[in-house]
Amino acid sequence: MTYESQVSFTLDTICPWTYLAKKRLDEALRRFGQSEDAKSTTFVVKYFPYQLSPDAPKEDMNKREWYGKTRYGDSEEKMKMYTTLMTAYGDSAGIKFKFGGTISNTLEAHRVIQYFQEKKGLETADKIINSLYYQFFEDEKSPASDETLLKATADAGIPGDEARAVIEDKSEGLMDVKALIREQASNGIDSIPNVLFEGKKRDFTLVGAKDVEEYEKVLHQIAKESN
């Protein structure tokens, strides 16, 4: 009998490290799927919300200025170090980071992700998240505007009318996503990415963007312990 392990991936759609971690985890899962261990163990990834800046305004702000004020104290040197570092990490994972565009509160993005994850399944949520990451980090789009969310849901194959009804009704699923955000905090999650691998004998938690090989090692360890 095949053992199915849930991977709980906690993220924010404006966190470059969670984008990097997701790319690396996806590659680790791809490699695992080609191994002998894949005959006995499968993994499903479920996404959970976390907000790096829950007090950020809903209105779009200049992304570069926001990073300067909230992360680097308006230090151009620190900002340059950050962009150089993330560009190099991104290149290694197939991400072409750009640092222009706007930034805003991500609650609406999380609301839409969680709503359709529950209604349409994990694969749909995965596609929405991939689109949101690409739009924000590589195409310099707003992280949670209706336009961005409609593009993400379209990329996930959700009919336009169905997606628009949810995106425009700001109350749909709002209480649920807020409860999930509180639940993550009560579980002790205070930084992201946070990736919990559920094993048959024990769980493994990796915090921060780990290398592909480190994710892969955990996948094989869970498979070994599930036999």
JSON list of C-alpha atoms in Angstrom, two decimals:
[
{"chain": "A", "resi": 1, "resn": "MET", "atom": "CA", "xyz": [0.00, 0.00, 0.00]},
{"chain": "A", "resi": 2, "resn": "THR", "atom": "CA", "xyz": [1.31, 3.44, -0.92]},
{"chain": "A", "resi": 3, "resn": "TYR", "atom": "CA", "xyz": [1.80, 5.89, 1.92]},
{"chain": "A", "resi": 4, "resn": "GLU", "atom": "CA", "xyz": [0.62, 9.46, 1.21]},
{"chain": "A", "resi": 5, "resn": "SER", "atom": "CA", "xyz": [2.38, 12.24, 3.08]},
{"chain": "A", "resi": 6, "resn": "GLN", "atom": "CA", "xyz": [1.07, 15.79, 3.29]},
{"chain": "A", "resi": 7, "resn": "VAL", "atom": "CA", "xyz": [3.57, 18.60, 2.90]},
{"chain": "A", "resi": 8, "resn": "SER", "atom": "CA", "xyz": [2.27, 21.76, 4.58]},
{"chain": "A", "resi": 9, "resn": "PHE", "atom": "CA", "xyz": [3.86, 24.78, 2.91]},
{"chain": "A", "resi": 10, "resn": "THR", "atom": "CA", "xyz": [3.35, 28.10, 4.70]},
{"chain": "A", "resi": 11, "resn": "LEU", "atom": "CA", "xyz": [3.99, 31.14, 2.51]},
{"chain": "A", "resi": 12, "resn": "ASP", "atom": "CA", "xyz": [3.41, 34.75, 1.68]},
{"chain": "A", "resi": 13, "resn": "THR", "atom": "CA", "xyz": [3.14, 35.78, -1.96]},
{"chain": "A", "resi": 14, "resn": "ILE", "atom": "CA", "xyz": [5.51, 38.74, -1.51]},
{"chain": "A", "resi": 15, "resn": "CYS", "atom": "CA", "xyz": [8.28, 36.69, 0.13]},
{"chain": "A", "resi": 16, "resn": "PRO", "atom": "CA", "xyz": [11.13, 35.95, -2.30]},
{"chain": "A", "resi": 17, "resn": "TRP", "atom": "CA", "xyz": [12.44, 33.20, -0.06]},
{"chain": "A", "resi": 18, "resn": "THR", "atom": "CA", "xyz": [9.16, 31.28, -0.23]},
{"chain": "A", "resi": 19, "resn": "TYR", "atom": "CA", "xyz": [9.22, 31.57, -4.04]},
{"chain": "A", "resi": 20, "resn": "LEU", "atom": "CA", "xyz": [12.75, 30.20, -4.01]},
{"chain": "A", "resi": 21, "resn": "ALA", "atom": "CA", "xyz": [11.80, 27.44, -1.58]},
{"chain": "A", "resi": 22, "resn": "LYS", "atom": "CA", "xyz": [8.81, 26.44, -3.69]},
{"chain": "A", "resi": 23, "resn": "LYS", "atom": "CA", "xyz": [10.93, 26.18, -6.83]},
{"chain": "A", "resi": 24, "resn": "ARG", "atom": "CA", "xyz": [13.45, 24.02, -4.99]},
{"chain": "A", "resi": 25, "resn": "LEU", "atom": "CA", "xyz": [10.79, 21.85, -3.37]},
{"chain": "A", "resi": 26, "resn": "ASP", "atom": "CA", "xyz": [9.10, 21.36, -6.74]},
{"chain": "A", "resi": 27, "resn": "GLU", "atom": "CA", "xyz": [12.42, 20.16, -8.18]},
{"chain": "A", "resi": 28, "resn": "ALA", "atom": "CA", "xyz": [12.99, 17.84, -5.22]},
{"chain": "A", "resi": 29, "resn": "LEU", "atom": "CA", "xyz": [9.52, 16.35, -5.70]},
{"chain": "A", "resi": 30, "resn": "ARG", "atom": "CA", "xyz": [10.20, 15.92, -9.41]},
{"chain": "A", "resi": 31, "resn": "ARG", "atom": "CA", "xyz": [13.42, 14.04, -8.70]},
{"chain": "A", "resi": 32, "resn": "PHE", "atom": "CA", "xyz": [11.78, 11.93, -6.00]},
{"chain": "A", "resi": 33, "resn": "GLY", "atom": "CA", "xyz": [9.03, 10.98, -8.44]},
{"chain": "A", "resi": 34, "resn": "GLN", "atom": "CA", "xyz": [11.66, 9.36, -10.66]},
{"chain": "A", "resi": 35, "resn": "SER", "atom": "CA", "xyz": [13.14, 7.28, -7.83]},
{"chain": "A", "resi": 36, "resn": "GLU", "atom": "CA", "xyz": [12.34, 3.79, -6.58]},
{"chain": "A", "resi": 37, "resn": "ASP", "atom": "CA", "xyz": [10.97, 5.28, -3.35]},
{"chain": "A", "resi": 38, "resn": "ALA", "atom": "CA", "xyz": [8.12, 6.84, -5.32]},
{"chain": "A", "resi": 39, "resn": "LYS", "atom": "CA", "xyz": [6.60, 3.35, -5.63]},
{"chain": "A", "resi": 40, "resn": "SER", "atom": "CA", "xyz": [5.90, 3.26, -1.90]},
{"chain": "A", "resi": 41, "resn": "THR", "atom": "CA", "xyz": [5.35, 6.91, -0.98]},
{"chain": "A", "resi": 42, "resn": "THR", "atom": "CA", "xyz": [3.62, 9.89, -2.55]},
{"chain": "A", "resi": 43, "resn": "PHE", "atom": "CA", "xyz": [3.51, 13.52, -1.44]},
{"chain": "A", "resi": 44, "resn": "VAL", "atom": "CA", "xyz": [0.77, 16.13, -1.70]},
{"chain": "A", "resi": 45, "resn": "VAL", "atom": "CA", "xyz": [1.46, 19.79, -1.02]},
{"chain": "A", "resi": 46, "resn": "LYS", "atom": "CA", "xyz": [-1.10, 21.91, 0.80]},
{"chain": "A", "resi": 47, "resn": "TYR", "atom": "CA", "xyz": [-0.65, 25.67, 1.17]},
{"chain": "A", "resi": 48, "resn": "PHE", "atom": "CA", "xyz": [-1.16, 27.78, 4.27]},
{"chain": "A", "resi": 49, "resn": "PRO", "atom": "CA", "xyz": [-1.21, 31.60, 4.62]},
{"chain": "A", "resi": 50, "resn": "TYR", "atom": "CA", "xyz": [1.20, 33.86, 6.47]},
{"chain": "A", "resi": 51, "resn": "GLN", "atom": "CA", "xyz": [1.53, 37.62, 6.22]},
{"chain": "A", "resi": 52, "resn": "LEU", "atom": "CA", "xyz": [4.93, 39.26, 6.50]},
{"chain": "A", "resi": 53, "resn": "SER", "atom": "CA", "xyz": [3.31, 42.71, 6.65]},
{"chain": "A", "resi": 54, "resn": "PRO", "atom": "CA", "xyz": [-0.28, 42.32, 7.88]},
{"chain": "A", "resi": 55, "resn": "ASP", "atom": "CA", "xyz": [-0.56, 46.08, 8.44]},
{"chain": "A", "resi": 56, "resn": "ALA", "atom": "CA", "xyz": [0.49, 47.00, 4.90]},
{"chain": "A", "resi": 57, "resn": "PRO", "atom": "CA", "xyz": [-2.14, 49.14, 3.13]},
{"chain": "A", "resi": 58, "resn": "LYS", "atom": "CA", "xyz": [-4.39, 47.65, 0.48]},
{"chain": "A", "resi": 59, "resn": "GLU", "atom": "CA", "xyz": [-3.36, 50.39, -1.95]},
{"chain": "A", "resi": 60, "resn": "ASP", "atom": "CA", "xyz": [-0.31, 49.73, -4.12]},
{"chain": "A", "resi": 61, "resn": "MET", "atom": "CA", "xyz": [3.00, 51.30, -3.04]},
{"chain": "A", "resi": 62, "resn": "ASN", "atom": "CA", "xyz": [6.29, 51.57, -4.89]},
{"chain": "A", "resi": 63, "resn": "LYS", "atom": "CA", "xyz": [8.02, 48.25, -4.25]},
{"chain": "A", "resi": 64, "resn": "ARG", "atom": "CA", "xyz": [11.59, 49.54, -4.22]},
{"chain": "A", "resi": 65, "resn": "GLU", "atom": "CA", "xyz": [10.74, 52.40, -1.86]},
{"chain": "A", "resi": 66, "resn": "TRP", "atom": "CA", "xyz": [8.85, 50.03, 0.44]},
{"chain": "A", "resi": 67, "resn": "TYR", "atom": "CA", "xyz": [11.79, 47.63, 0.63]},
{"chain": "A", "resi": 68, "resn": "GLY", "atom": "CA", "xyz": [14.08, 50.55, 1.40]},
{"chain": "A", "resi": 69, "resn": "LYS", "atom": "CA", "xyz": [11.93, 51.87, 4.23]},
{"chain": "A", "resi": 70, "resn": "THR", "atom": "CA", "xyz": [10.82, 48.59, 5.81]},
{"chain": "A", "resi": 71, "resn": "ARG", "atom": "CA", "xyz": [13.84, 46.36, 5.26]},
{"chain": "A", "resi": 72, "resn": "TYR", "atom": "CA", "xyz": [16.98, 48.36, 4.56]},
{"chain": "A", "resi": 73, "resn": "GLY", "atom": "CA", "xyz": [16.61, 51.74, 6.22]},
{"chain": "A", "resi": 74, "resn": "ASP", "atom": "CA", "xyz": [16.84, 53.59, 2.91]},
{"chain": "A", "resi": 75, "resn": "SER", "atom": "CA", "xyz": [20.39, 52.22, 2.49]},
{"chain": "A", "resi": 76, "resn": "GLU", "atom": "CA", "xyz": [21.11, 52.00, -1.24]},
{"chain": "A", "resi": 77, "resn": "GLU", "atom": "CA", "xyz": [24.12, 49.81, -0.50]},
{"chain": "A", "resi": 78, "resn": "LYS", "atom": "CA", "xyz": [22.03, 47.25, 1.42]},
{"chain": "A", "resi": 79, "resn": "MET", "atom": "CA", "xyz": [19.38, 47.30, -1.28]},
{"chain": "A", "resi": 80, "resn": "LYS", "atom": "CA", "xyz": [22.03, 46.63, -3.91]},
{"chain": "A", "resi": 81, "resn": "MET", "atom": "CA", "xyz": [23.39, 43.72, -1.87]},
{"chain": "A", "resi": 82, "resn": "TYR", "atom": "CA", "xyz": [19.88, 42.30, -1.61]},
{"chain": "A", "resi": 83, "resn": "THR", "atom": "CA", "xyz": [19.13, 42.57, -5.32]},
{"chain": "A", "resi": 84, "resn": "THR", "atom": "CA", "xyz": [22.50, 41.05, -6.24]},
{"chain": "A", "resi": 85, "resn": "LEU", "atom": "CA", "xyz": [21.97, 38.15, -3.85]},
{"chain": "A", "resi": 86, "resn": "MET", "atom": "CA", "xyz": [18.41, 37.40, -4.92]},
{"chain": "A", "resi": 87, "resn": "THR", "atom": "CA", "xyz": [19.29, 37.67, -8.59]},
{"chain": "A", "resi": 88, "resn": "ALA", "atom": "CA", "xyz": [21.97, 35.00, -8.14]},
{"chain": "A", "resi": 89, "resn": "TYR", "atom": "CA", "xyz": [19.71, 32.71, -6.11]},
{"chain": "A", "resi": 90, "resn": "GLY", "atom": "CA", "xyz": [16.90, 33.25, -8.58]},
{"chain": "A", "resi": 91, "resn": "ASP", "atom": "CA", "xyz": [19.05, 32.39, -11.57]},
{"chain": "A", "resi": 92, "resn": "SER", "atom": "CA", "xyz": [19.99, 29.09, -9.93]},
{"chain": "A", "resi": 93, "resn": "ALA", "atom": "CA", "xyz": [16.30, 28.18, -9.61]},
{"chain": "A", "resi": 94, "resn": "GLY", "atom": "CA", "xyz": [15.03, 29.52, -12.94]},
{"chain": "A", "resi": 95, "resn": "ILE", "atom": "CA", "xyz": [13.61, 32.74, -11.44]},
{"chain": "A", "resi": 96, "resn": "LYS", "atom": "CA", "xyz": [14.31, 36.09, -13.11]},
{"chain": "A", "resi": 97, "resn": "PHE", "atom": "CA", "xyz": [13.78, 38.44, -10.19]},
{"chain": "A", "resi": 98, "resn": "LYS", "atom": "CA", "xyz": [12.83, 42.02, -10.97]},
{"chain": "A", "resi": 99, "resn": "PHE", "atom": "CA", "xyz": [12.64, 44.71, -8.33]},
{"chain": "A", "resi": 100, "resn": "GLY", "atom": "CA", "xyz": [10.31, 47.34, -9.78]},
{"chain": "A", "resi": 101, "resn": "GLY", "atom": "CA", "xyz": [6.55, 47.55, -9.68]},
{"chain": "A", "resi": 102, "resn": "THR", "atom": "CA", "xyz": [4.28, 47.84, -6.68]},
{"chain": "A", "resi": 103, "resn": "ILE", "atom": "CA", "xyz": [3.54, 46.07, -3.42]},
{"chain": "A", "resi": 104, "resn": "SER", "atom": "CA", "xyz": [0.46, 45.93, -1.16]},
{"chain": "A", "resi": 105, "resn": "ASN", "atom": "CA", "xyz": [-1.30, 43.90, 1.51]},
{"chain": "A", "resi": 106, "resn": "THR", "atom": "CA", "xyz": [-1.52, 40.22, 0.53]},
{"chain": "A", "resi": 107, "resn": "LEU", "atom": "CA", "xyz": [-4.69, 39.23, 2.40]},
{"chain": "A", "resi": 108, "resn": "GLU", "atom": "CA", "xyz": [-6.78, 39.22, -0.79]},
{"chain": "A", "resi": 109, "resn": "ALA", "atom": "CA", "xyz": [-4.31, 36.91, -2.50]},
{"chain": "A", "resi": 110, "resn": "HIS", "atom": "CA", "xyz": [-4.42, 34.49, 0.43]},
{"chain": "A", "resi": 111, "resn": "ARG", "atom": "CA", "xyz": [-8.21, 34.62, 0.48]},
{"chain": "A", "resi": 112, "resn": "VAL", "atom": "CA", "xyz": [-8.43, 33.61, -3.17]},
{"chain": "A", "resi": 113, "resn": "ILE", "atom": "CA", "xyz": [-5.76, 30.90, -2.82]},
{"chain": "A", "resi": 114, "resn": "GLN", "atom": "CA", "xyz": [-7.46, 29.30, 0.16]},
{"chain": "A", "resi": 115, "resn": "TYR", "atom": "CA", "xyz": [-10.96, 29.56, -1.30]},
{"chain": "A", "resi": 116, "resn": "PHE", "atom": "CA", "xyz": [-10.04, 27.76, -4.50]},
{"chain": "A", "resi": 117, "resn": "GLN", "atom": "CA", "xyz": [-7.76, 25.30, -2.72]},
{"chain": "A", "resi": 118, "resn": "GLU", "atom": "CA", "xyz": [-10.83, 24.15, -0.79]},
{"chain": "A", "resi": 119, "resn": "LYS", "atom": "CA", "xyz": [-13.21, 24.28, -3.77]},
{"chain": "A", "resi": 120, "resn": "LYS", "atom": "CA", "xyz": [-10.96, 23.10, -6.60]},
{"chain": "A", "resi": 121, "resn": "GLY", "atom": "CA", "xyz": [-8.15, 21.19, -4.94]},
{"chain": "A", "resi": 122, "resn": "LEU", "atom": "CA", "xyz": [-4.42, 21.36, -4.29]},
{"chain": "A", "resi": 123, "resn": "GLU", "atom": "CA", "xyz": [-3.32, 21.35, -7.93]},
{"chain": "A", "resi": 124, "resn": "THR", "atom": "CA", "xyz": [-5.44, 24.43, -8.65]},
{"chain": "A", "resi": 125, "resn": "ALA", "atom": "CA", "xyz": [-3.99, 26.25, -5.64]},
{"chain": "A", "resi": 126, "resn": "ASP", "atom": "CA", "xyz": [-0.49, 25.34, -6.82]},
{"chain": "A", "resi": 127, "resn": "LYS", "atom": "CA", "xyz": [-1.13, 26.90, -10.22]},
{"chain": "A", "resi": 128, "resn": "ILE", "atom": "CA", "xyz": [-2.61, 30.07, -8.69]},
{"chain": "A", "resi": 129, "resn": "ILE", "atom": "CA", "xyz": [0.44, 30.45, -6.44]},
{"chain": "A", "resi": 130, "resn": "ASN", "atom": "CA", "xyz": [2.88, 29.87, -9.29]},
{"chain": "A", "resi": 131, "resn": "SER", "atom": "CA", "xyz": [1.16, 32.59, -11.30]},
{"chain": "A", "resi": 132, "resn": "LEU", "atom": "CA", "xyz": [1.08, 35.04, -8.38]},
{"chain": "A", "resi": 133, "resn": "TYR", "atom": "CA", "xyz": [4.77, 34.51, -7.70]},
{"chain": "A", "resi": 134, "resn": "TYR", "atom": "CA", "xyz": [5.67, 34.98, -11.36]},
{"chain": "A", "resi": 135, "resn": "GLN", "atom": "CA", "xyz": [3.52, 38.07, -11.78]},
{"chain": "A", "resi": 136, "resn": "PHE", "atom": "CA", "xyz": [4.87, 39.79, -8.67]},
{"chain": "A", "resi": 137, "resn": "PHE", "atom": "CA", "xyz": [8.54, 38.83, -8.82]},
{"chain": "A", "resi": 138, "resn": "GLU", "atom": "CA", "xyz": [9.18, 38.50, -12.54]},
{"chain": "A", "resi": 139, "resn": "ASP", "atom": "CA", "xyz": [6.54, 40.68, -14.23]},
{"chain": "A", "resi": 140, "resn": "GLU", "atom": "CA", "xyz": [6.39, 43.51, -11.65]},
{"chain": "A", "resi": 141, "resn": "LYS", "atom": "CA", "xyz": [2.62, 43.25, -11.13]},
{"chain": "A", "resi": 142, "resn": "SER", "atom": "CA", "xyz": [0.65, 44.16, -8.02]},
{"chain": "A", "resi": 143, "resn": "PRO", "atom": "CA", "xyz": [0.52, 41.18, -5.60]},
{"chain": "A", "resi": 144, "resn": "ALA", "atom": "CA", "xyz": [-3.22, 41.30, -4.86]},
{"chain": "A", "resi": 145, "resn": "SER", "atom": "CA", "xyz": [-5.08, 43.48, -7.34]},
{"chain": "A", "resi": 146, "resn": "ASP", "atom": "CA", "xyz": [-8.21, 42.10, -9.00]},
{"chain": "A", "resi": 147, "resn": "GLU", "atom": "CA", "xyz": [-6.35, 42.10, -12.31]},
{"chain": "A", "resi": 148, "resn": "THR", "atom": "CA", "xyz": [-3.49, 40.02, -10.91]},
{"chain": "A", "resi": 149, "resn": "LEU", "atom": "CA", "xyz": [-5.85, 37.60, -9.19]},
{"chain": "A", "resi": 150, "resn": "LEU", "atom": "CA", "xyz": [-7.95, 37.16, -12.33]},
{"chain": "A", "resi": 151, "resn": "LYS", "atom": "CA", "xyz": [-4.82, 36.36, -14.31]},
{"chain": "A", "resi": 152, "resn": "ALA", "atom": "CA", "xyz": [-3.72, 33.83, -11.66]},
{"chain": "A", "resi": 153, "resn": "THR", "atom": "CA", "xyz": [-7.10, 32.09, -11.58]},
{"chain": "A", "resi": 154, "resn": "ALA", "atom": "CA", "xyz": [-7.21, 32.01, -15.38]},
{"chain": "A", "resi": 155, "resn": "ASP", "atom": "CA", "xyz": [-3.75, 30.43, -15.40]},
{"chain": "A", "resi": 156, "resn": "ALA", "atom": "CA", "xyz": [-5.18, 27.80, -13.04]},
{"chain": "A", "resi": 157, "resn": "GLY", "atom": "CA", "xyz": [-8.01, 27.02, -15.47]},
{"chain": "A", "resi": 158, "resn": "ILE", "atom": "CA", "xyz": [-10.83, 28.57, -13.45]},
{"chain": "A", "resi": 159, "resn": "PRO", "atom": "CA", "xyz": [-13.63, 30.02, -15.62]},
{"chain": "A", "resi": 160, "resn": "GLY", "atom": "CA", "xyz": [-13.58, 33.82, -15.66]},
{"chain": "A", "resi": 161, "resn": "ASP", "atom": "CA", "xyz": [-17.10, 34.38, -14.37]},
{"chain": "A", "resi": 162, "resn": "GLU", "atom": "CA", "xyz": [-16.59, 32.00, -11.47]},
{"chain": "A", "resi": 163, "resn": "ALA", "atom": "CA", "xyz": [-13.26, 33.54, -10.53]},
{"chain": "A", "resi": 164, "resn": "ARG", "atom": "CA", "xyz": [-14.50, 37.12, -10.86]},
{"chain": "A", "resi": 165, "resn": "ALA", "atom": "CA", "xyz": [-17.46, 36.45, -8.54]},
{"chain": "A", "resi": 166, "resn": "VAL", "atom": "CA", "xyz": [-15.10, 35.29, -5.78]},
{"chain": "A", "resi": 167, "resn": "ILE", "atom": "CA", "xyz": [-12.45, 37.96, -6.36]},
{"chain": "A", "resi": 168, "resn": "GLU", "atom": "CA", "xyz": [-14.94, 40.83, -6.34]},
{"chain": "A", "resi": 169, "resn": "ASP", "atom": "CA", "xyz": [-16.85, 39.57, -3.30]},
{"chain": "A", "resi": 170, "resn": "LYS", "atom": "CA", "xyz": [-14.27, 40.57, -0.69]},
{"chain": "A", "resi": 171, "resn": "SER", "atom": "CA", "xyz": [-16.17, 38.80, 2.09]},
{"chain": "A", "resi": 172, "resn": "GLU", "atom": "CA", "xyz": [-16.11, 35.37, 0.44]},
{"chain": "A", "resi": 173, "resn": "GLY", "atom": "CA", "xyz": [-13.81, 33.16, 2.49]},
{"chain": "A", "resi": 174, "resn": "LEU", "atom": "CA", "xyz": [-12.43, 36.14, 4.43]},
{"chain": "A", "resi": 175, "resn": "MET", "atom": "CA", "xyz": [-13.18, 34.82, 7.91]},
{"chain": "A", "resi": 176, "resn": "ASP", "atom": "CA", "xyz": [-11.76, 31.42, 6.98]},
{"chain": "A", "resi": 177, "resn": "VAL", "atom": "CA", "xyz": [-8.44, 32.80, 5.77]},
{"chain": "A", "resi": 178, "resn": "LYS", "atom": "CA", "xyz": [-8.09, 35.06, 8.80]},
{"chain": "A", "resi": 179, "resn": "ALA", "atom": "CA", "xyz": [-8.69, 32.04, 11.02]},
{"chain": "A", "resi": 180, "resn": "LEU", "atom": "CA", "xyz": [-5.99, 30.11, 9.15]},
{"chain": "A", "resi": 181, "resn": "ILE", "atom": "CA", "xyz": [-3.51, 32.95, 9.58]},
{"chain": "A", "resi": 182, "resn": "ARG", "atom": "CA", "xyz": [-4.22, 32.99, 13.33]},
{"chain": "A", "resi": 183, "resn": "GLU", "atom": "CA", "xyz": [-3.89, 29.21, 13.44]},
{"chain": "A", "resi": 184, "resn": "GLN", "atom": "CA", "xyz": [-0.44, 29.35, 11.86]},
{"chain": "A", "resi": 185, "resn": "ALA", "atom": "CA", "xyz": [0.64, 31.83, 14.52]},
{"chain": "A", "resi": 186, "resn": "SER", "atom": "CA", "xyz": [-0.77, 29.63, 17.29]},
{"chain": "A", "resi": 187, "resn": "ASN", "atom": "CA", "xyz": [1.21, 26.72, 15.82]},
{"chain": "A", "resi": 188, "resn": "GLY", "atom": "CA", "xyz": [4.37, 28.70, 16.50]},
{"chain": "A", "resi": 189, "resn": "ILE", "atom": "CA", "xyz": [5.12, 29.69, 12.92]},
{"chain": "A", "resi": 190, "resn": "ASP", "atom": "CA", "xyz": [6.81, 33.08, 13.04]},
{"chain": "A", "resi": 191, "resn": "SER", "atom": "CA", "xyz": [8.93, 33.00, 9.88]},
{"chain": "A", "resi": 192, "resn": "ILE", "atom": "CA", "xyz": [8.62, 31.68, 6.35]},
{"chain": "A", "resi": 193, "resn": "PRO", "atom": "CA", "xyz": [9.06, 29.58, 4.33]},
{"chain": "A", "resi": 194, "resn": "ASN", "atom": "CA", "xyz": [7.99, 26.90, 6.77]},
{"chain": "A", "resi": 195, "resn": "VAL", "atom": "CA", "xyz": [7.63, 23.41, 5.28]},
{"chain": "A", "resi": 196, "resn": "LEU", "atom": "CA", "xyz": [6.23, 20.56, 7.39]},
{"chain": "A", "resi": 197, "resn": "PHE", "atom": "CA", "xyz": [6.57, 17.02, 6.04]},
{"chain": "A", "resi": 198, "resn": "GLU", "atom": "CA", "xyz": [4.22, 14.53, 7.71]},
{"chain": "A", "resi": 199, "resn": "GLY", "atom": "CA", "xyz": [5.83, 11.15, 8.20]},
{"chain": "A", "resi": 200, "resn": "LYS", "atom": "CA", "xyz": [4.41, 7.81, 9.26]},
{"chain": "A", "resi": 201, "resn": "LYS", "atom": "CA", "xyz": [6.70, 7.70, 12.30]},
{"chain": "A", "resi": 202, "resn": "ARG", "atom": "CA", "xyz": [7.71, 11.34, 12.73]},
{"chain": "A", "resi": 203, "resn": "ASP", "atom": "CA", "xyz": [7.36, 14.74, 11.09]},
{"chain": "A", "resi": 204, "resn": "PHE", "atom": "CA", "xyz": [10.10, 16.95, 9.67]},
{"chain": "A", "resi": 205, "resn": "THR", "atom": "CA", "xyz": [10.04, 20.75, 9.56]},
{"chain": "A", "resi": 206, "resn": "LEU", "atom": "CA", "xyz": [12.37, 22.83, 7.43]},
{"chain": "A", "resi": 207, "resn": "VAL", "atom": "CA", "xyz": [12.41, 26.59, 7.98]},
{"chain": "A", "resi": 208, "resn": "GLY", "atom": "CA", "xyz": [13.94, 28.89, 5.38]},
{"chain": "A", "resi": 209, "resn": "ALA", "atom": "CA", "xyz": [14.73, 28.25, 1.73]},
{"chain": "A", "resi": 210, "resn": "LYS", "atom": "CA", "xyz": [16.75, 25.02, 1.77]},
{"chain": "A", "resi": 211, "resn": "ASP", "atom": "CA", "xyz": [18.71, 23.48, -1.07]},
{"chain": "A", "resi": 212, "resn": "VAL", "atom": "CA", "xyz": [16.98, 21.03, -3.40]},
{"chain": "A", "resi": 213, "resn": "GLU", "atom": "CA", "xyz": [19.09, 18.21, -1.97]},
{"chain": "A", "resi": 214, "resn": "GLU", "atom": "CA", "xyz": [17.95, 18.93, 1.58]},
{"chain": "A", "resi": 215, "resn": "TYR", "atom": "CA", "xyz": [14.28, 18.71, 0.62]},
{"chain": "A", "resi": 216, "resn": "GLU", "atom": "CA", "xyz": [15.05, 15.58, -1.36]},
{"chain": "A", "resi": 217, "resn": "LYS", "atom": "CA", "xyz": [16.78, 13.99, 1.64]},
{"chain": "A", "resi": 218, "resn": "VAL", "atom": "CA", "xyz": [13.68, 14.48, 3.80]},
{"chain": "A", "resi": 219, "resn": "LEU", "atom": "CA", "xyz": [11.41, 13.00, 1.12]},
{"chain": "A", "resi": 220, "resn": "HIS", "atom": "CA", "xyz": [13.52, 9.84, 0.96]},
{"chain": "A", "resi": 221, "resn": "GLN", "atom": "CA", "xyz": [13.74, 9.63, 4.75]},
{"chain": "A", "resi": 222, "resn": "ILE", "atom": "CA", "xyz": [9.96, 9.71, 5.05]},
{"chain": "A", "resi": 223, "resn": "ALA", "atom": "CA", "xyz": [9.70, 7.05, 2.34]},
{"chain": "A", "resi": 224, "resn": "LYS", "atom": "CA", "xyz": [12.23, 4.88, 4.17]},
{"chain": "A", "resi": 225, "resn": "GLU", "atom": "CA", "xyz": [10.31, 5.18, 7.45]},
{"chain": "A", "resi": 226, "resn": "SER", "atom": "CA", "xyz": [6.96, 4.47, 5.83]},
{"chain": "A", "resi": 227, "resn": "ASN", "atom": "CA", "xyz": [7.89, 0.94, 4.80]}
]
